[in-house]
């Protein structure tokens, strides 16, 4: 038996934030990131709408990028003292992910992180509060997914939490919030969304329920991402919806090794962090060529290519799809290789075997359409470093 889960309600469109006026409840905790939502006036708007709804609201601010276990526990404690019946998270992926984890420890104070890292093993939520998410970036789609990533800095471990219990109850997808994104973030998050949709479509867990969402998301990213990057706000609006569709697909079909590689290389090098979406954009064409050696996967990539108007045999379609992604990376100023990104060659060589082993063990590898050994992963990562052909 399979399961397909999405938020109960999704409000979208310019000004959709106003829906908060109609929220029914008594108390809310509003979880926020670094301050851009406040600067742009969205926090004041939310507080005004919630006041109109008769809801008393407390803020939990300054959730850091890559939120920590400590932040989660602090938020949960604040919630236990205040007793909200709504948890509202607004901003990029980080405050929403953190709030999802706070929710678990608010409702189950005696639970530990170790107990919930096993995927799909959460206790039943919604005993105390419901969850509403408002994204300000167009990529992670955490407003509709069953995932959250929390970092234990003391142990140096990222906990990827996964359970349909943390799929939000309500998502408000208001494109006005995404208008505040700088161009680089628009490029990276947009390619993250494209990767979500492509990996979900070829995942071993793809289904008739997730396929249409993935294909539509891919078509919309292809149509709108370059203009959105160049500042067209109509295109930015469509990208905000496209990433949300991609999220609905991958929350239910899961991902593949592009994400495994991005997760394990993101913080691996001393030259600095590789932004998640940028890493995905670099790896995507190489992974497509690797996976397409599997006939079933090749057919599915070809179907993606045909859905965006490319023609030819399956093999030709796969090549054209990769070329298309290369073209988009050029348009979006995303490098073609890790070398071009600025990763030091000696450091790469020294670390690649260990990274390959970790990437194979990543939670996203299980649903990849073609199996991969640590040795093959090392070869694949090496191709992404030098830009060499994937022929194995
Ligand atoms: Fe992603």
Short mmCIF file of C-alpha atoms and ligand atoms in Angstrom, two decimals:
data_model
loop_
_atom_site.label_atom_id
_atom_site.label_comp_id
_atom_site.label_asym_id
_atom_site.label_seq_id
_atom_site.Cartn_x
_atom_site.Cartn_y
_atom_site.Cartn_z
CA UNK A 1 0.00 0.00 0.00
CA UNK A 2 1.19 3.51 -0.84
CA UNK A 3 0.25 6.84 0.68
CA UNK A 4 -0.19 10.28 -0.88
CA UNK A 5 -0.43 13.20 1.55
CA UNK A 6 -0.69 16.95 1.04
CA UNK A 7 -1.81 19.90 3.18
CA UNK A 8 -5.56 20.05 3.73
CA UNK A 9 -5.73 23.60 2.34
CA UNK A 10 -3.51 25.61 0.03
CA UNK A 11 -4.21 29.34 -0.44
CA UNK A 12 -2.34 30.99 -3.30
CA UNK A 13 -2.26 34.21 -5.29
CA UNK A 14 -1.10 37.75 -4.62
CA UNK A 15 -2.37 38.86 -1.23
CA UNK A 16 -3.28 35.29 -0.14
CA UNK A 17 -1.66 36.15 3.20
CA UNK A 18 -4.93 37.86 4.04
CA UNK A 19 -6.49 34.42 4.57
CA UNK A 20 -4.96 34.56 8.06
CA UNK A 21 -7.88 36.81 9.02
CA UNK A 22 -10.13 33.77 8.77
CA UNK A 23 -8.02 31.43 10.86
CA UNK A 24 -9.91 29.86 13.74
CA UNK A 25 -8.03 29.51 17.00
CA UNK A 26 -6.91 31.20 20.21
CA UNK A 27 -3.12 31.35 20.30
CA UNK A 28 -0.38 31.18 17.70
CA UNK A 29 3.40 31.07 17.75
CA UNK A 30 4.91 32.70 14.66
CA UNK A 31 8.33 31.22 13.82
CA UNK A 32 10.64 33.44 11.73
CA UNK A 33 14.15 33.53 10.27
CA UNK A 34 16.71 36.30 10.15
CA UNK A 35 14.58 39.39 9.71
CA UNK A 36 13.87 39.95 6.00
CA UNK A 37 10.17 39.24 6.50
CA UNK A 38 10.09 41.90 9.20
CA UNK A 39 12.02 44.40 7.06
CA UNK A 40 9.64 43.97 4.14
CA UNK A 41 6.61 44.47 6.39
CA UNK A 42 5.17 40.95 6.16
CA UNK A 43 5.44 40.26 9.90
CA UNK A 44 3.34 43.35 10.69
CA UNK A 45 0.76 42.21 8.14
CA UNK A 46 0.57 38.74 9.67
CA UNK A 47 0.19 40.14 13.19
CA UNK A 48 -2.54 42.48 12.03
CA UNK A 49 -4.49 39.68 10.30
CA UNK A 50 -4.15 37.37 13.30
CA UNK A 51 -5.33 40.13 15.61
CA UNK A 52 -8.37 40.53 13.38
CA UNK A 53 -8.94 36.78 13.71
CA UNK A 54 -8.88 37.17 17.50
CA UNK A 55 -5.70 35.14 17.85
CA UNK A 56 -3.06 36.07 20.44
CA UNK A 57 0.39 35.70 18.82
CA UNK A 58 3.92 35.31 20.15
CA UNK A 59 7.01 35.52 17.96
CA UNK A 60 9.91 33.10 17.88
CA UNK A 61 12.54 34.94 15.83
CA UNK A 62 16.02 34.50 14.39
CA UNK A 63 15.98 30.86 13.38
CA UNK A 64 19.43 30.45 11.77
CA UNK A 65 20.13 28.97 8.31
CA UNK A 66 20.55 25.18 8.80
CA UNK A 67 18.62 25.31 12.10
CA UNK A 68 20.14 23.63 15.14
CA UNK A 69 18.79 21.15 17.68
CA UNK A 70 19.16 23.88 20.33
CA UNK A 71 16.94 26.30 18.39
CA UNK A 72 14.32 23.58 17.99
CA UNK A 73 14.36 22.76 21.71
CA UNK A 74 14.18 26.46 22.66
CA UNK A 75 11.17 26.94 20.39
CA UNK A 76 9.43 23.84 21.75
CA UNK A 77 9.95 25.06 25.31
CA UNK A 78 8.50 28.45 24.47
CA UNK A 79 5.50 26.70 22.90
CA UNK A 80 4.99 24.52 26.00
CA UNK A 81 4.87 27.66 28.16
CA UNK A 82 2.55 29.60 25.86
CA UNK A 83 0.30 26.75 24.64
CA UNK A 84 -0.51 27.72 21.01
CA UNK A 85 -3.17 25.90 19.00
CA UNK A 86 -1.51 27.13 15.79
CA UNK A 87 2.14 27.01 14.81
CA UNK A 88 2.74 29.43 11.95
CA UNK A 89 6.11 29.46 10.19
CA UNK A 90 7.06 32.09 7.63
CA UNK A 91 10.24 32.55 5.59
CA UNK A 92 12.73 30.37 3.74
CA UNK A 93 13.21 26.66 4.35
CA UNK A 94 14.97 27.11 7.69
CA UNK A 95 12.29 28.65 9.94
CA UNK A 96 9.63 26.33 8.47
CA UNK A 97 11.82 23.23 8.96
CA UNK A 98 12.70 24.31 12.50
CA UNK A 99 9.04 24.94 13.36
CA UNK A 100 8.08 21.45 12.13
CA UNK A 101 10.56 19.90 14.56
CA UNK A 102 9.49 22.27 17.38
CA UNK A 103 5.97 21.02 16.85
CA UNK A 104 7.02 17.42 17.60
CA UNK A 105 8.82 18.36 20.84
CA UNK A 106 5.99 20.71 21.85
CA UNK A 107 3.50 17.88 21.65
CA UNK A 108 5.89 15.17 22.91
CA UNK A 109 8.40 16.75 25.34
CA UNK A 110 9.91 13.38 26.30
CA UNK A 111 10.76 12.38 22.73
CA UNK A 112 14.40 12.57 21.61
CA UNK A 113 15.90 13.28 18.18
CA UNK A 114 17.28 9.74 18.09
CA UNK A 115 13.71 8.41 18.38
CA UNK A 116 12.39 10.32 15.37
CA UNK A 117 15.26 10.02 12.89
CA UNK A 118 13.90 6.68 11.72
CA UNK A 119 11.75 7.76 8.72
CA UNK A 120 7.98 7.59 9.15
CA UNK A 121 8.14 6.73 12.86
CA UNK A 122 6.69 9.91 14.41
CA UNK A 123 4.10 9.98 17.17
CA UNK A 124 0.66 11.29 16.10
CA UNK A 125 0.73 15.08 15.94
CA UNK A 126 -2.14 17.61 16.07
CA UNK A 127 -2.92 16.77 19.71
CA UNK A 128 -2.18 20.38 20.70
CA UNK A 129 -1.72 22.44 17.53
CA UNK A 130 -2.10 22.61 13.79
CA UNK A 131 0.59 23.90 11.44
CA UNK A 132 0.50 26.66 8.84
CA UNK A 133 3.45 27.44 6.56
CA UNK A 134 4.15 30.54 4.47
CA UNK A 135 7.19 30.26 2.14
CA UNK A 136 9.18 33.32 1.05
CA UNK A 137 11.55 31.48 -1.32
CA UNK A 138 10.65 29.41 -4.38
CA UNK A 139 12.51 26.14 -3.96
CA UNK A 140 12.39 23.87 -0.92
CA UNK A 141 8.57 23.61 -0.91
CA UNK A 142 8.77 22.68 2.77
CA UNK A 143 5.29 24.29 3.08
CA UNK A 144 3.83 21.15 1.48
CA UNK A 145 6.36 18.40 2.29
CA UNK A 146 6.79 15.75 4.94
CA UNK A 147 10.44 16.72 5.49
CA UNK A 148 12.58 18.86 7.76
CA UNK A 149 16.36 19.05 8.12
CA UNK A 150 17.82 19.85 11.54
CA UNK A 151 21.55 20.02 12.33
CA UNK A 152 23.24 18.74 15.47
CA UNK A 153 26.35 20.93 15.44
CA UNK A 154 27.88 19.21 18.49
CA UNK A 155 27.81 15.84 16.74
CA UNK A 156 28.26 17.28 13.23
CA UNK A 157 25.15 15.40 12.03
CA UNK A 158 22.26 16.56 9.86
CA UNK A 159 18.99 14.90 10.85
CA UNK A 160 16.73 14.59 7.80
CA UNK A 161 13.33 14.14 9.44
CA UNK A 162 10.62 12.52 7.32
CA UNK A 163 7.05 11.77 8.30
CA UNK A 164 3.62 12.65 6.90
CA UNK A 165 2.72 13.88 10.42
CA UNK A 166 4.79 17.00 9.72
CA UNK A 167 3.15 17.76 6.37
CA UNK A 168 1.57 21.15 7.19
CA UNK A 169 -2.21 21.53 7.56
CA UNK A 170 -2.32 24.78 5.63
CA UNK A 171 0.08 26.39 3.15
CA UNK A 172 -0.21 30.02 2.05
CA UNK A 173 1.68 30.44 -1.23
CA UNK A 174 1.66 34.21 -1.73
CA UNK A 175 4.00 35.32 -4.55
CA UNK A 176 4.41 38.78 -3.03
CA UNK A 177 6.76 37.26 -0.47
CA UNK A 178 8.93 35.71 -3.21
CA UNK A 179 9.33 39.10 -4.90
CA UNK A 180 11.89 39.94 -2.23
CA UNK A 181 14.35 37.21 -3.33
CA UNK A 182 17.72 38.37 -4.73
CA UNK A 183 18.60 37.08 -8.25
CA UNK A 184 21.17 34.51 -7.15
CA UNK A 185 18.76 32.95 -4.66
CA UNK A 186 16.08 32.92 -7.38
CA UNK A 187 18.45 30.96 -9.66
CA UNK A 188 19.54 28.45 -7.04
CA UNK A 189 16.11 27.79 -5.54
CA UNK A 190 14.60 27.54 -9.05
CA UNK A 191 17.08 24.85 -10.07
CA UNK A 192 16.42 23.07 -6.76
CA UNK A 193 12.73 22.98 -7.73
CA UNK A 194 13.57 21.62 -11.19
CA UNK A 195 15.71 18.93 -9.58
CA UNK A 196 12.89 18.00 -7.18
CA UNK A 197 10.46 17.52 -10.06
CA UNK A 198 12.89 15.56 -12.28
CA UNK A 199 14.07 13.31 -9.45
CA UNK A 200 10.48 12.67 -8.32
CA UNK A 201 9.43 11.76 -11.87
CA UNK A 202 12.19 9.16 -12.33
CA UNK A 203 12.15 7.95 -8.68
CA UNK A 204 11.42 4.28 -8.07
CA UNK A 205 8.42 5.55 -6.05
CA UNK A 206 6.91 7.58 -8.90
CA UNK A 207 3.16 7.13 -9.25
CA UNK A 208 0.15 8.26 -11.28
CA UNK A 209 -0.53 10.67 -8.38
CA UNK A 210 2.90 12.35 -8.46
CA UNK A 211 3.70 12.26 -12.22
CA UNK A 212 1.33 15.03 -13.33
CA UNK A 213 2.58 17.33 -10.55
CA UNK A 214 6.20 16.68 -11.51
CA UNK A 215 5.67 17.20 -15.26
CA UNK A 216 3.70 20.42 -14.79
CA UNK A 217 6.36 21.74 -12.41
CA UNK A 218 9.12 20.97 -14.96
CA UNK A 219 7.22 22.71 -17.76
CA UNK A 220 6.65 25.78 -15.60
CA UNK A 221 10.29 26.01 -14.48
CA UNK A 222 11.43 25.76 -18.10
CA UNK A 223 8.93 28.47 -19.10
CA UNK A 224 9.47 30.91 -16.25
CA UNK A 225 12.81 30.54 -14.44
CA UNK A 226 15.00 32.71 -16.73
CA UNK A 227 12.51 35.61 -16.67
CA UNK A 228 12.01 35.23 -12.92
CA UNK A 229 15.81 35.40 -12.51
CA UNK A 230 15.85 38.57 -14.62
CA UNK A 231 13.31 40.22 -12.36
CA UNK A 232 9.97 39.66 -14.12
CA UNK A 233 7.47 39.45 -11.27
CA UNK A 234 4.81 37.63 -13.32
CA UNK A 235 7.36 34.88 -13.95
CA UNK A 236 8.39 34.99 -10.30
CA UNK A 237 4.76 34.31 -9.36
CA UNK A 238 4.59 31.25 -11.64
CA UNK A 239 7.89 29.96 -10.20
CA UNK A 240 6.43 30.23 -6.70
CA UNK A 241 3.63 27.89 -7.80
CA UNK A 242 5.93 25.61 -9.82
CA UNK A 243 8.19 24.90 -6.85
CA UNK A 244 5.12 24.11 -4.76
CA UNK A 245 3.91 21.57 -7.35
CA UNK A 246 7.39 20.03 -7.42
CA UNK A 247 7.23 19.78 -3.62
CA UNK A 248 3.89 17.98 -3.76
CA UNK A 249 5.46 15.48 -6.17
CA UNK A 250 8.68 14.78 -4.26
CA UNK A 251 7.07 14.73 -0.83
CA UNK A 252 5.23 11.64 -2.06
CA UNK A 253 7.68 10.13 -4.61
CA UNK A 254 10.95 11.06 -2.86
CA UNK A 255 14.20 12.04 -4.60
CA UNK A 256 17.45 10.57 -5.97
CA UNK A 257 21.24 10.86 -6.00
CA UNK A 258 21.46 14.47 -7.17
CA UNK A 259 20.23 15.28 -3.68
CA UNK A 260 22.47 12.62 -2.07
CA UNK A 261 25.49 14.32 -3.69
CA UNK A 262 24.34 17.85 -2.82
CA UNK A 263 23.70 16.88 0.82
CA UNK A 264 27.14 15.37 1.28
CA UNK A 265 29.19 17.97 -0.63
CA UNK A 266 27.35 21.11 0.60
CA UNK A 267 29.57 21.66 3.65
CA UNK A 268 32.48 19.34 2.78
CA UNK A 269 35.08 21.80 1.49
CA UNK A 270 37.15 24.45 3.26
CA UNK A 271 36.59 26.94 0.40
CA UNK A 272 33.01 27.47 1.62
CA UNK A 273 29.49 26.21 1.42
CA UNK A 274 28.02 25.12 -1.94
CA UNK A 275 24.42 26.43 -1.91
CA UNK A 276 21.99 23.49 -2.10
CA UNK A 277 20.27 24.52 -5.33
CA UNK A 278 23.57 25.40 -7.00
CA UNK A 279 25.00 21.96 -6.16
CA UNK A 280 21.86 20.29 -7.57
CA UNK A 281 22.08 22.35 -10.76
CA UNK A 282 25.71 21.33 -11.29
CA UNK A 283 25.09 17.61 -10.64
CA UNK A 284 21.76 17.17 -12.44
CA UNK A 285 22.98 16.63 -16.05
CA UNK A 286 25.73 14.22 -14.95
CA UNK A 287 23.28 12.18 -12.88
CA UNK A 288 20.79 12.05 -15.76
CA UNK A 289 23.51 10.58 -17.99
CA UNK A 290 24.41 8.03 -15.31
CA UNK A 291 20.82 7.02 -14.54
CA UNK A 292 19.81 6.88 -18.22
CA UNK A 293 22.00 3.78 -18.65
CA UNK A 294 18.99 2.11 -17.03
CA UNK A 295 16.38 1.57 -19.79
CA UNK A 296 13.33 2.38 -17.65
CA UNK A 297 14.94 5.58 -16.38
CA UNK A 298 15.99 6.51 -19.92
CA UNK A 299 12.36 6.24 -21.04
CA UNK A 300 11.20 8.46 -18.20
CA UNK A 301 13.82 11.14 -18.88
CA UNK A 302 12.77 11.00 -22.54
CA UNK A 303 9.15 11.57 -21.47
CA UNK A 304 10.28 14.65 -19.52
CA UNK A 305 12.16 15.90 -22.60
CA UNK A 306 9.10 15.40 -24.84
CA UNK A 307 6.88 17.22 -22.34
CA UNK A 308 8.99 20.35 -22.90
CA UNK A 309 8.89 20.02 -26.69
CA UNK A 310 12.12 18.11 -27.41
CA UNK A 311 11.98 15.37 -30.06
CA UNK A 312 13.91 12.26 -31.13
CA UNK A 313 14.65 8.74 -29.95
CA UNK A 314 14.83 8.10 -26.20
CA UNK A 315 18.62 8.44 -26.28
CA UNK A 316 18.47 11.67 -28.30
CA UNK A 317 15.83 13.10 -25.96
CA UNK A 318 18.02 12.41 -22.92
CA UNK A 319 20.96 14.19 -24.58
CA UNK A 320 18.76 17.17 -25.48
CA UNK A 321 17.36 17.35 -21.95
CA UNK A 322 20.90 17.51 -20.52
CA UNK A 323 21.81 20.17 -23.08
CA UNK A 324 18.76 22.18 -22.05
CA UNK A 325 19.81 22.05 -18.38
CA UNK A 326 23.35 23.13 -19.36
CA UNK A 327 21.87 26.09 -21.25
CA UNK A 328 19.79 27.08 -18.22
CA UNK A 329 22.82 26.90 -15.94
CA UNK A 330 24.65 29.26 -18.32
CA UNK A 331 21.68 31.67 -18.36
CA UNK A 332 21.54 31.59 -14.57
CA UNK A 333 25.30 32.05 -14.05
CA UNK A 334 25.68 28.63 -12.44
CA UNK A 335 29.07 26.93 -13.03
CA UNK A 336 29.29 23.67 -14.98
CA UNK A 337 31.75 21.91 -12.68
CA UNK A 338 32.90 21.86 -9.07
CA UNK A 339 36.29 23.05 -10.30
CA UNK A 340 34.67 26.09 -11.89
CA UNK A 341 32.73 26.64 -8.66
CA UNK A 342 36.09 27.05 -6.95
CA UNK A 343 36.65 23.79 -5.09
CA UNK A 344 40.38 23.14 -4.61
CA UNK A 345 41.64 20.18 -6.67
CA UNK A 346 43.90 18.65 -4.00
CA UNK A 347 41.18 18.92 -1.38
CA UNK A 348 38.65 17.36 -3.75
CA UNK A 349 40.95 14.41 -4.50
CA UNK A 350 41.67 13.91 -0.82
CA UNK A 351 38.00 13.89 0.20
CA UNK A 352 36.13 12.39 -2.76
CA UNK A 353 36.25 8.72 -1.65
CA UNK A 354 34.78 9.51 1.77
CA UNK A 355 32.15 11.86 0.29
CA UNK A 356 31.17 9.15 -2.23
CA UNK A 357 30.67 6.63 0.55
CA UNK A 358 28.52 9.09 2.54
CA UNK A 359 26.49 10.04 -0.55
CA UNK A 360 25.66 6.40 -1.29
CA UNK A 361 24.41 6.11 2.31
CA UNK A 362 22.23 9.24 2.04
CA UNK A 363 18.47 8.83 2.57
CA UNK A 364 17.79 9.98 -1.03
CA UNK A 365 19.81 7.17 -2.66
CA UNK A 366 17.18 4.51 -1.94
CA UNK A 367 14.66 5.82 -4.48
CA UNK A 368 17.19 6.58 -7.24
CA UNK A 369 16.26 4.70 -10.45
CA UNK A 370 19.71 3.14 -10.93
CA UNK A 371 21.82 1.55 -8.21
CA UNK A 372 25.22 2.99 -7.44
CA UNK A 373 28.32 1.68 -5.64
CA UNK A 374 30.72 3.92 -3.69
CA UNK A 375 33.28 3.40 -6.49
CA UNK A 376 30.81 4.52 -9.19
CA UNK A 377 29.79 7.47 -7.02
CA UNK A 378 33.44 8.48 -6.76
CA UNK A 379 33.73 8.32 -10.57
CA UNK A 380 30.53 10.34 -10.96
CA UNK A 381 31.68 13.04 -8.54
CA UNK A 382 35.00 13.17 -10.39
CA UNK A 383 33.10 13.81 -13.65
CA UNK A 384 31.29 16.72 -11.97
CA UNK A 385 34.64 18.12 -10.85
CA UNK A 386 36.36 18.10 -14.26
CA UNK A 387 33.34 18.17 -16.56
CA UNK A 388 34.25 14.83 -18.14
CA UNK A 389 31.79 12.49 -19.90
CA UNK A 390 29.79 10.01 -17.84
CA UNK A 391 30.39 6.73 -19.68
CA UNK A 392 29.99 4.01 -17.06
FE1 LIG B 1 16.27 20.19 -2.68
#
